[in-house]
Tab-separated table of C-alpha atoms in Angstrom:
chain	number	residue	atom	x	y	z
A	1	MET	CA	27.774	-36.756	21.197
A	2	ASP	CA	28.055	-33.710	18.924
A	3	ILE	CA	26.016	-33.919	15.725
A	4	ALA	CA	26.471	-32.210	12.368
A	5	LEU	CA	23.903	-32.376	9.593
A	6	VAL	CA	24.821	-32.321	5.931
A	7	ILE	CA	21.737	-31.938	3.764
A	8	LEU	CA	22.203	-32.523	0.047
A	9	ALA	CA	20.046	-30.068	-1.919
A	10	ALA	CA	21.931	-29.431	-5.144
A	11	GLY	CA	19.800	-31.277	-7.683
A	12	LYS	CA	17.966	-29.473	-10.453
A	13	GLY	CA	14.972	-31.790	-10.388
A	14	SER	CA	14.455	-31.723	-14.154
A	15	ARG	CA	11.435	-34.021	-13.900
A	16	MET	CA	9.615	-31.300	-11.961
A	17	ASN	CA	9.674	-29.226	-15.188
A	18	SER	CA	10.042	-26.066	-13.122
A	19	ASP	CA	12.209	-22.983	-12.744
A	20	LEU	CA	12.028	-23.538	-8.983
A	21	PRO	CA	14.713	-25.814	-7.502
A	22	LYS	CA	13.210	-29.174	-6.596
A	23	VAL	CA	13.927	-28.861	-2.869
A	24	LEU	CA	11.961	-25.594	-2.706
A	25	HIS	CA	8.681	-27.026	-3.947
A	26	PRO	CA	6.184	-26.698	-1.102
A	27	LEU	CA	4.830	-29.554	0.960
A	28	ALA	CA	2.269	-28.692	3.640
A	29	GLY	CA	3.175	-25.023	3.447
A	30	ALA	CA	6.963	-25.349	3.616
A	31	PRO	CA	9.714	-26.191	1.103
A	32	LEU	CA	10.781	-29.833	0.978
A	33	LEU	CA	14.163	-28.684	2.260
A	34	VAL	CA	12.608	-27.271	5.445
A	35	HIS	CA	11.050	-30.648	6.246
A	36	ALA	CA	14.486	-32.269	6.049
A	37	MET	CA	15.969	-29.501	8.184
A	38	GLN	CA	13.234	-29.957	10.790
A	39	ALA	CA	13.838	-33.696	10.991
A	40	GLY	CA	17.537	-33.116	11.599
A	41	ALA	CA	16.923	-30.270	14.035
A	42	SER	CA	15.369	-32.768	16.447
A	43	LEU	CA	18.929	-33.988	17.124
A	44	ASP	CA	20.045	-30.524	18.260
A	45	PRO	CA	22.932	-30.424	15.768
A	46	LYS	CA	25.993	-28.312	16.391
A	47	HIS	CA	26.271	-27.585	12.671
A	48	THR	CA	23.832	-27.743	9.762
A	49	VAL	CA	25.381	-27.543	6.310
A	50	ILE	CA	23.164	-27.289	3.229
A	51	VAL	CA	24.811	-28.292	-0.058
A	52	ALA	CA	23.139	-26.232	-2.794
A	53	GLY	CA	23.646	-26.310	-6.539
A	54	HIS	CA	20.866	-25.488	-8.977
A	55	GLY	CA	19.212	-22.237	-7.866
A	56	ALA	CA	21.765	-21.887	-5.073
A	57	ASP	CA	20.748	-18.328	-4.192
A	58	GLN	CA	17.108	-19.319	-3.788
A	59	VAL	CA	18.049	-22.389	-1.750
A	60	ARG	CA	20.333	-20.287	0.452
A	61	ALA	CA	17.584	-17.741	1.099
A	62	ALA	CA	15.042	-20.427	2.011
A	63	ALA	CA	17.455	-22.287	4.286
A	64	LEU	CA	18.569	-19.171	6.143
A	65	SER	CA	14.993	-17.968	6.463
A	66	HIS	CA	14.166	-21.164	8.339
A	67	ASP	CA	17.416	-21.380	10.332
A	68	ALA	CA	19.709	-18.367	10.352
A	69	THR	CA	22.491	-20.442	11.986
A	70	CYS	CA	22.832	-22.948	9.134
A	71	THR	CA	25.594	-22.779	6.542
A	72	VAL	CA	25.025	-23.079	2.788
A	73	VAL	CA	27.798	-24.265	0.479
A	74	GLU	CA	27.620	-24.641	-3.278
A	75	GLN	CA	28.317	-27.676	-5.443
A	76	THR	CA	29.070	-26.033	-8.774
A	77	GLU	CA	29.301	-29.344	-10.640
A	78	GLN	CA	26.934	-32.223	-9.871
A	79	LEU	CA	29.333	-35.166	-9.864
A	80	GLY	CA	27.470	-37.481	-7.517
A	81	THR	CA	26.388	-37.802	-3.904
A	82	ALA	CA	29.899	-38.377	-2.516
A	83	HIS	CA	31.129	-35.278	-4.306
A	84	ALA	CA	28.156	-33.333	-2.920
A	85	ALA	CA	28.787	-34.469	0.658
A	86	ASP	CA	32.457	-33.564	0.307
A	87	GLN	CA	31.507	-29.903	-0.257
A	88	ALA	CA	30.870	-29.696	3.503
A	89	ARG	CA	34.469	-30.619	4.315
A	90	ASN	CA	35.793	-27.103	4.843
A	91	LYS	CA	32.800	-26.000	6.913
A	92	LEU	CA	33.223	-28.988	9.232
A	93	GLN	CA	36.988	-28.678	9.525
A	94	GLY	CA	37.917	-29.506	13.107
A	95	PHE	CA	34.474	-30.820	14.008
A	96	GLU	CA	34.624	-33.958	16.130
A	97	GLY	CA	31.407	-35.914	16.261
A	98	THR	CA	28.892	-37.702	14.058
A	99	VAL	CA	27.819	-36.456	10.647
A	100	ILE	CA	24.375	-37.415	9.410
A	101	ILE	CA	23.763	-37.001	5.699
A	102	LEU	CA	20.169	-36.213	4.722
A	103	TYR	CA	18.467	-35.229	1.468
A	104	GLY	CA	16.527	-32.077	0.757
A	105	ASP	CA	13.963	-33.934	-1.348
A	106	THR	CA	13.231	-36.632	1.271
A	107	PRO	CA	10.903	-34.947	3.772
A	108	PHE	CA	9.523	-37.751	5.944
A	109	VAL	CA	12.471	-39.209	7.871
A	110	THR	CA	11.444	-39.092	11.541
A	111	ALA	CA	13.303	-37.977	14.636
A	112	GLU	CA	12.856	-41.477	16.076
A	113	THR	CA	14.593	-43.066	13.097
A	114	LEU	CA	17.512	-40.643	13.257
A	115	GLY	CA	17.779	-41.358	16.976
A	116	ALA	CA	17.948	-45.086	16.217
A	117	MET	CA	20.790	-44.431	13.760
A	118	LEU	CA	22.739	-42.528	16.411
A	119	LYS	CA	22.234	-45.356	18.866
A	120	ALA	CA	23.447	-47.913	16.314
A	121	GLN	CA	26.450	-45.725	15.563
A	122	GLN	CA	27.738	-46.378	19.069
A	123	ASP	CA	28.530	-49.963	17.990
A	124	ALA	CA	29.325	-49.410	14.321
A	125	ASP	CA	31.544	-47.076	12.346
A	126	VAL	CA	29.057	-46.492	9.510
A	127	VAL	CA	25.259	-46.656	9.776
A	128	VAL	CA	23.029	-46.659	6.703
A	129	LEU	CA	19.252	-46.263	6.747
A	130	GLY	CA	17.483	-49.009	4.809
A	131	PHE	CA	13.903	-50.059	4.093
A	132	GLU	CA	12.017	-53.044	2.755
A	133	ALA	CA	10.503	-51.841	-0.506
A	134	ALA	CA	7.133	-53.044	-1.726
A	135	ASP	CA	8.520	-52.524	-5.221
A	136	PRO	CA	12.339	-52.288	-5.142
A	137	ALA	CA	12.345	-51.034	-8.738
A	138	ARG	CA	15.562	-49.126	-9.361
A	139	TYR	CA	16.618	-48.516	-5.745
A	140	GLY	CA	20.154	-49.336	-4.674
A	141	ARG	CA	20.343	-52.633	-2.758
A	142	LEU	CA	21.876	-53.246	0.688
A	143	VAL	CA	23.929	-56.442	0.738
A	144	THR	CA	24.094	-57.718	4.326
A	145	GLU	CA	25.428	-60.618	6.337
A	146	GLY	CA	23.569	-60.782	9.631
A	147	ASP	CA	23.681	-57.265	11.118
A	148	THR	CA	26.708	-56.319	9.036
A	149	LEU	CA	26.340	-54.235	5.895
A	150	LEU	CA	28.768	-55.585	3.320
A	151	LYS	CA	28.129	-53.122	0.528
A	152	ILE	CA	25.581	-50.986	-1.301
A	153	VAL	CA	25.035	-51.746	-4.972
A	154	GLU	CA	23.378	-49.244	-7.281
A	155	TYR	CA	20.674	-50.845	-9.411
A	156	LYS	CA	22.463	-50.179	-12.681
A	157	ASP	CA	25.595	-51.892	-11.338
A	158	ALA	CA	23.812	-54.807	-9.613
A	159	THR	CA	23.722	-58.433	-10.696
A	160	ASP	CA	20.412	-60.242	-11.106
A	161	GLU	CA	20.964	-61.894	-7.730
A	162	GLU	CA	21.603	-58.541	-6.061
A	163	ARG	CA	18.542	-57.043	-7.724
A	164	SER	CA	16.412	-59.718	-6.047
A	165	ILE	CA	17.283	-58.206	-2.634
A	166	ARG	CA	14.353	-56.226	-1.181
A	167	LEU	CA	16.353	-54.273	1.416
A	168	CYS	CA	16.945	-50.929	-0.246
A	169	ASN	CA	19.127	-47.899	0.339
A	170	SER	CA	17.586	-44.623	1.509
A	171	GLY	CA	20.858	-42.728	1.116
A	172	VAL	CA	20.840	-41.511	4.731
A	173	VAL	CA	24.222	-42.156	6.401
A	174	ALA	CA	25.679	-41.603	9.871
A	175	CYS	CA	29.437	-41.674	10.334
A	176	ASP	CA	32.229	-40.139	12.398
A	177	SER	CA	33.226	-36.850	10.804
A	178	ARG	CA	36.964	-37.530	10.492
A	179	LEU	CA	36.395	-41.011	9.096
A	180	LEU	CA	33.728	-39.809	6.663
A	181	PHE	CA	35.916	-37.211	4.982
A	182	GLU	CA	38.892	-39.578	4.847
A	183	MET	CA	36.779	-42.138	2.992
A	184	LEU	CA	35.229	-39.512	0.720
A	185	SER	CA	38.754	-38.696	-0.460
A	186	GLU	CA	39.226	-42.334	-1.505
A	187	ILE	CA	36.059	-42.737	-3.586
A	188	ASP	CA	36.421	-42.886	-7.371
A	189	ASN	CA	33.895	-42.729	-10.199
A	190	ASP	CA	34.594	-46.129	-11.754
A	191	ASN	CA	30.944	-47.109	-12.245
A	192	ALA	CA	28.203	-47.143	-14.877
A	193	ALA	CA	27.219	-43.508	-14.239
A	194	GLY	CA	30.749	-42.117	-13.917
A	195	GLU	CA	29.792	-40.484	-10.605
A	196	TYR	CA	31.258	-40.388	-7.114
A	197	TYR	CA	28.858	-42.459	-5.057
A	198	LEU	CA	28.244	-42.030	-1.349
A	199	THR	CA	27.147	-45.658	-1.505
A	200	ASP	CA	30.815	-46.695	-1.711
A	201	ILE	CA	31.277	-45.762	1.965
A	202	PRO	CA	30.429	-49.175	3.526
A	203	GLU	CA	32.974	-51.009	1.343
A	204	ARG	CA	35.599	-48.376	2.117
A	205	ALA	CA	34.912	-48.879	5.815
A	206	ARG	CA	35.221	-52.676	5.553
A	207	ALA	CA	38.510	-52.286	3.676
A	208	ARG	CA	39.777	-50.487	6.772
A	209	GLY	CA	38.620	-53.313	9.001
A	210	LEU	CA	35.697	-51.243	10.279
A	211	ARG	CA	32.043	-52.208	10.680
A	212	ALA	CA	28.997	-50.951	8.818
A	213	THR	CA	25.417	-51.755	9.760
A	214	VAL	CA	21.818	-51.000	8.763
A	215	VAL	CA	18.964	-49.387	10.648
A	216	ARG	CA	15.582	-50.175	9.112
A	217	CYS	CA	12.618	-47.824	8.811
A	218	ASP	CA	9.218	-47.880	7.155
A	219	GLU	CA	9.326	-47.243	3.423
A	220	SER	CA	7.075	-44.189	3.845
A	221	GLU	CA	9.901	-42.333	5.629
A	222	THR	CA	12.203	-42.648	2.645
A	223	LEU	CA	9.839	-41.221	0.068
A	224	GLY	CA	11.855	-39.023	-2.284
A	225	ILE	CA	10.174	-36.372	-4.427
A	226	ASN	CA	11.166	-36.246	-8.083
A	227	THR	CA	7.956	-35.308	-9.924
A	228	ARG	CA	4.892	-33.208	-9.326
A	229	ALA	CA	2.832	-36.387	-9.135
A	230	GLU	CA	5.096	-37.648	-6.351
A	231	LEU	CA	4.784	-34.260	-4.642
A	232	ALA	CA	0.998	-34.588	-4.723
A	233	SER	CA	1.261	-38.109	-3.292
A	234	ALA	CA	3.552	-36.807	-0.553
A	235	GLU	CA	1.048	-34.058	0.262
A	236	ALA	CA	-1.711	-36.653	0.562
A	237	ALA	CA	0.490	-38.785	2.820
A	238	PHE	CA	1.353	-35.792	5.010
A	239	GLN	CA	-2.277	-34.737	5.354
A	240	ALA	CA	-3.409	-38.267	6.218
A	241	ARG	CA	-0.802	-38.422	8.970
A	242	ALA	CA	-1.622	-34.916	10.235
A	243	ARG	CA	-5.337	-35.715	10.419
A	244	ARG	CA	-4.627	-38.938	12.264
A	245	ASP	CA	-2.425	-37.079	14.742
A	246	ALA	CA	-5.140	-34.448	15.235
A	247	PHE	CA	-7.694	-37.108	16.107
A	248	GLU	CA	-5.280	-38.687	18.579
A	249	ASN	CA	-4.732	-35.253	20.163
A	250	GLY	CA	-8.445	-34.781	20.806
A	251	VAL	CA	-9.510	-32.683	17.812
A	252	THR	CA	-12.963	-33.218	16.307
A	253	MET	CA	-13.248	-33.115	12.502
A	254	PRO	CA	-16.565	-34.232	10.973
A	255	ALA	CA	-15.050	-34.286	7.460
A	256	PRO	CA	-11.296	-34.742	7.953
A	257	GLU	CA	-10.579	-35.303	4.269
A	258	THR	CA	-11.514	-31.647	3.616
A	259	VAL	CA	-9.226	-30.163	6.283
A	260	TYR	CA	-5.651	-29.251	5.334
A	261	PHE	CA	-2.798	-28.737	7.773
A	262	ALA	CA	0.581	-27.033	7.447
A	263	PHE	CA	3.857	-28.556	8.560
A	264	ASP	CA	3.740	-26.638	11.868
A	265	THR	CA	0.016	-26.486	12.708
A	266	VAL	CA	-0.752	-26.864	16.424
A	267	ILE	CA	-4.343	-27.509	17.578
A	268	GLY	CA	-5.425	-28.126	21.164
A	269	ARG	CA	-7.773	-30.803	22.404
A	270	ASP	CA	-11.549	-30.407	22.251
A	271	THR	CA	-11.254	-28.038	19.324
A	272	VAL	CA	-13.797	-28.570	16.538
A	273	VAL	CA	-12.653	-28.072	12.960
A	274	GLU	CA	-15.564	-28.037	10.549
A	275	PRO	CA	-15.327	-29.063	6.868
A	276	HIS	CA	-13.209	-27.217	4.309
A	277	VAL	CA	-10.781	-25.423	6.616
A	278	ILE	CA	-7.208	-24.637	5.571
A	279	PHE	CA	-4.382	-24.065	8.034
A	280	ALA	CA	-1.410	-22.395	6.364
A	281	ALA	CA	1.953	-22.009	8.089
A	282	GLY	CA	2.329	-20.599	11.582
A	283	VAL	CA	-1.071	-21.356	13.143
A	284	THR	CA	-1.721	-22.259	16.791
A	285	VAL	CA	-5.239	-22.944	18.016
A	286	GLU	CA	-5.743	-23.518	21.719
A	287	SER	CA	-8.144	-25.981	23.321
A	288	GLY	CA	-11.895	-25.663	23.028
A	289	ALA	CA	-11.995	-23.432	19.971
A	290	THR	CA	-14.310	-23.858	16.996
A	291	ILE	CA	-13.091	-23.251	13.449
A	292	ARG	CA	-16.109	-23.149	11.198
A	293	SER	CA	-16.325	-24.171	7.563
A	294	PHE	CA	-14.449	-22.509	4.710
A	295	SER	CA	-12.084	-20.532	6.925
A	296	HIS	CA	-8.428	-19.905	6.070
A	297	LEU	CA	-5.882	-19.319	8.850
A	298	GLU	CA	-2.233	-18.326	8.454
A	299	GLY	CA	0.381	-17.020	10.892
A	300	CYS	CA	-2.121	-16.510	13.681
A	301	HIS	CA	-2.995	-17.560	17.226
A	302	VAL	CA	-6.500	-18.414	18.419
A	303	ALA	CA	-6.886	-18.693	22.181
A	304	ARG	CA	-9.188	-20.973	24.145
A	305	GLY	CA	-12.881	-20.767	23.346
A	306	GLY	CA	-12.525	-18.775	20.135
A	307	VAL	CA	-15.143	-19.181	17.412
A	308	ILE	CA	-13.870	-18.478	13.903
A	309	GLY	CA	-15.927	-18.367	10.731
A	310	PRO	CA	-17.550	-19.592	8.656
A	311	TYR	CA	-15.732	-17.975	5.744
A	312	ALA	CA	-13.235	-16.126	7.921
A	313	ARG	CA	-9.673	-15.278	6.959
A	314	LEU	CA	-7.028	-14.778	9.635
A	315	ARG	CA	-3.742	-13.497	8.222
A	316	PRO	CA	-0.251	-13.267	9.747
A	317	GLY	CA	0.108	-11.310	12.951
A	318	THR	CA	-3.428	-11.951	14.187
A	319	GLU	CA	-3.532	-12.689	17.949
A	320	LEU	CA	-6.933	-13.546	19.395
A	321	SER	CA	-7.481	-13.731	23.160
A	322	GLU	CA	-9.952	-16.093	24.837
A	323	ASN	CA	-13.577	-16.298	23.692
A	324	VAL	CA	-13.147	-14.013	20.704
A	325	ARG	CA	-15.667	-14.376	17.901
A	326	VAL	CA	-14.694	-13.730	14.296
A	327	GLY	CA	-17.648	-14.291	12.018
A	328	ASN	CA	-18.489	-14.785	8.379
A	329	PHE	CA	-16.533	-12.892	5.751
A	330	VAL	CA	-14.273	-11.187	8.278
A	331	GLU	CA	-10.600	-10.673	7.441
A	332	MET	CA	-7.948	-9.838	10.026
A	333	LYS	CA	-4.255	-9.033	9.663
A	334	ASN	CA	-1.704	-7.937	12.243
A	335	ALA	CA	-4.466	-7.449	14.785
A	336	ARG	CA	-4.518	-8.093	18.539
A	337	VAL	CA	-8.010	-8.740	19.871
A	338	GLY	CA	-8.927	-8.740	23.567
A	339	THR	CA	-10.977	-11.274	25.506
A	340	GLY	CA	-14.627	-11.595	24.551
A	341	THR	CA	-14.562	-9.140	21.669
A	342	LYS	CA	-16.788	-9.878	18.671
A	343	VAL	CA	-16.215	-9.090	15.005
A	344	ASN	CA	-19.113	-11.004	13.553
A	345	HIS	CA	-19.831	-9.869	10.003
A	346	LEU	CA	-18.293	-8.570	6.801
A	347	SER	CA	-15.441	-6.570	8.318
A	348	TYR	CA	-11.741	-5.912	7.737
A	349	VAL	CA	-9.527	-5.368	10.783
A	350	GLY	CA	-5.873	-4.749	9.950
A	351	ASP	CA	-2.982	-3.194	11.879
A	352	ALA	CA	-5.180	-2.778	14.916
A	353	THR	CA	-5.496	-3.384	18.642
A	354	LEU	CA	-8.948	-4.172	19.985
A	355	GLY	CA	-9.667	-4.219	23.696
A	356	GLU	CA	-11.894	-6.559	25.696
A	357	ARG	CA	-15.649	-7.093	25.292
A	358	SER	CA	-15.974	-4.735	22.359
A	359	ASN	CA	-18.445	-5.238	19.520
A	360	ILE	CA	-17.440	-4.400	15.973
A	361	GLY	CA	-20.475	-3.899	13.764
A	362	ALA	CA	-20.998	-5.379	10.310
A	363	GLY	CA	-19.091	-3.737	7.489
A	364	THR	CA	-16.492	-2.047	9.700
A	365	ILE	CA	-13.153	-1.313	8.044
A	366	THR	CA	-9.933	-0.114	9.620
A	367	CYS	CA	-8.527	2.038	6.821
A	368	ASN	CA	-4.907	1.282	7.603
A	369	TYR	CA	-3.087	2.037	4.341
A	370	ASP	CA	-2.632	5.463	2.793
A	371	GLY	CA	-0.954	4.203	-0.354
A	372	VAL	CA	2.542	4.454	1.122
A	373	MET	CA	2.451	3.762	4.866
A	374	LYS	CA	0.489	1.503	7.208
A	375	HIS	CA	-1.168	3.123	10.231
A	376	HIS	CA	-2.578	1.713	13.466
A	377	THR	CA	-6.103	1.713	14.855
A	378	HIS	CA	-6.674	1.328	18.605
A	379	ILE	CA	-10.098	0.401	19.963
A	380	GLY	CA	-10.500	0.251	23.732
A	381	ASP	CA	-12.538	-1.963	26.067
A	382	ASP	CA	-16.353	-2.183	25.921
A	383	VAL	CA	-16.536	-0.176	22.715
A	384	PHE	CA	-19.475	-0.382	20.312
A	385	ILE	CA	-18.540	0.285	16.687
A	386	GLY	CA	-21.663	0.848	14.614
A	387	SER	CA	-22.205	-0.978	11.340
A	388	ASN	CA	-20.459	0.364	8.248
A	389	THR	CA	-17.981	2.477	10.218
A	390	MET	CA	-14.775	3.519	8.457
A	391	LEU	CA	-11.941	4.023	10.966
A	392	VAL	CA	-9.303	6.086	9.163
A	393	ALA	CA	-6.006	5.287	10.865
A	394	PRO	CA	-4.184	6.421	12.847
A	395	VAL	CA	-7.096	6.724	15.217
A	396	HIS	CA	-7.823	5.878	18.875
A	397	ILE	CA	-11.280	4.970	20.171
A	398	GLY	CA	-11.518	5.271	23.965
A	399	ASN	CA	-13.057	2.791	26.393
A	400	GLU	CA	-16.875	2.542	26.381
A	401	ALA	CA	-17.149	4.818	23.353
A	402	MET	CA	-19.581	4.343	20.474
A	403	THR	CA	-19.622	5.230	16.805
A	404	GLY	CA	-22.812	5.721	14.857
A	405	SER	CA	-23.532	3.495	11.887
A	406	GLY	CA	-22.197	4.769	8.598
A	407	SER	CA	-19.621	7.049	10.221
A	408	VAL	CA	-16.211	7.894	8.805
A	409	ILE	CA	-14.023	8.424	11.883
A	410	THR	CA	-10.922	10.468	11.155
A	411	SER	CA	-9.914	11.643	14.625
A	412	ASP	CA	-9.661	10.175	18.114
A	413	VAL	CA	-12.816	9.509	20.135
A	414	GLU	CA	-12.598	10.077	23.869
A	415	PRO	CA	-13.827	7.444	26.374
A	416	GLU	CA	-17.620	7.145	26.779
A	417	ALA	CA	-18.271	9.489	23.831
A	418	LEU	CA	-20.598	8.957	20.873
A	419	ALA	CA	-18.989	9.835	17.551
A	420	LEU	CA	-21.153	10.599	14.511
A	421	ALA	CA	-19.509	11.493	11.230
A	422	ARG	CA	-21.971	11.360	8.366
A	423	ALA	CA	-23.800	13.888	6.189
A	424	PRO	CA	-27.321	14.872	7.332
A	425	GLN	CA	-30.206	13.237	5.486
A	426	ILE	CA	-31.981	15.497	3.002
A	427	GLU	CA	-35.531	14.734	1.813
A	428	LYS	CA	-37.208	16.417	-1.176
A	429	PRO	CA	-40.928	15.597	-1.428
A	430	GLY	CA	-42.109	14.360	-4.843
A	431	MET	CA	-38.632	14.545	-6.347
A	432	ALA	CA	-38.314	10.794	-6.917
A	433	LYS	CA	-41.398	10.667	-9.127
A	434	LYS	CA	-40.217	13.660	-11.186
A	435	LEU	CA	-36.731	12.215	-11.561
A	436	PHE	CA	-38.008	8.849	-12.798
A	437	ALA	CA	-40.232	10.604	-15.337
A	438	MET	CA	-37.267	12.611	-16.656
A	439	LEU	CA	-35.109	9.496	-16.941
A	440	ARG	CA	-37.793	7.481	-18.746
A	441	ALA	CA	-38.352	10.311	-21.204
A	442	LYS	CA	-34.640	10.532	-21.902
A	443	LYS	CA	-34.427	6.765	-22.467
A	444	ALA	CA	-37.381	6.846	-24.886
A	445	GLN	CA	-35.762	9.687	-26.853
A	446	GLN	CA	-32.519	7.718	-27.158
A	447	GLN	CA	-34.390	4.631	-28.386
A	448	ARG	CA	-36.206	6.670	-31.077
A	449	GLY	CA	-32.885	8.093	-32.210
A	450	SER	CA	-31.329	4.664	-32.614
């Protein structure tokens, strides 16, 4: 069965009180929209159509950055959910298969639930995702008879009897493409809000003698984000689930409530994550690593047996081989580090390749930026870089070479060589005492003058 996704992402989100479109507010390191796209991507869709409106250019850029194959269309007037879904009509012209309509501000719908909707769609013409709400509040209600969905009633249009129903509408719909767009053409805006409602679809289907049904999911999957408070609650819910999953996957966390994961964090079994660690987007940590307290990782890969931190920062492009040690107050960016190499203290390694079993002394800096261009530093195998060495890129340090502490290395060092690049020490006997006397006399004179 071919699948097409239509993700509605046109709302302004005025209750966010933000210049940023609602669907671009971040959750676990990714825009809300990306979470919806990821959920749908599990179905291997043939087409993904994003319906943008407010901040359409920003939404388009974010969507294409995540999936360059998706299509973004614009809803220039926000006239309701049916009108929004209908904006995908031209892009899906000739498509034969099932369309699933998702929402860019509803990030937690699971792949399993969408799979259940597709399965139900084999025996029904329209499938709607519903949930039993702890507090139905102002949700639309699903009116059913057995397994048949009779209609969806928006809260503002519902009778008191209908408002007593606890089965609520998530808005997620699965329907045959041809049938969906035929019914969208028939929907009017004769309702309290004067909008074209996607919720009219089940009644339109029944009027054709077709069948609509409901697939139920947990209420937590249908959580929509409309305010910053709800966004914070969603973040807490995501982190609780991510921590639980990490435990089940064999990760040790002594203080899990202080560890924060991104939407795509991958951590292998028998890894220890100490308190107050943040994983931003794009991090993979293999089995048996240790991430020590107060470290921040983003866009990096830590291989088996690595020890990171405390107080380490790994930035995008960092690739660490097995048994690498990155110690306290070390920052790395766009660096490839070979097996067993150690960068233990107070160093910056950027735009660099480090070989195997090398030792990078405290206070080492790869001086990679000249104010205009970035340049590369290459350090070979079994190299010893002395403390407080400045490596002015581009520079190549050969295998088994050594640099003396406090050196400023501006040219290549051949294998097995010792490189020293510092001014000779000069000592002047008695000069310190004379200098202090001069300075104290000068200070006393200034105080008398004031």
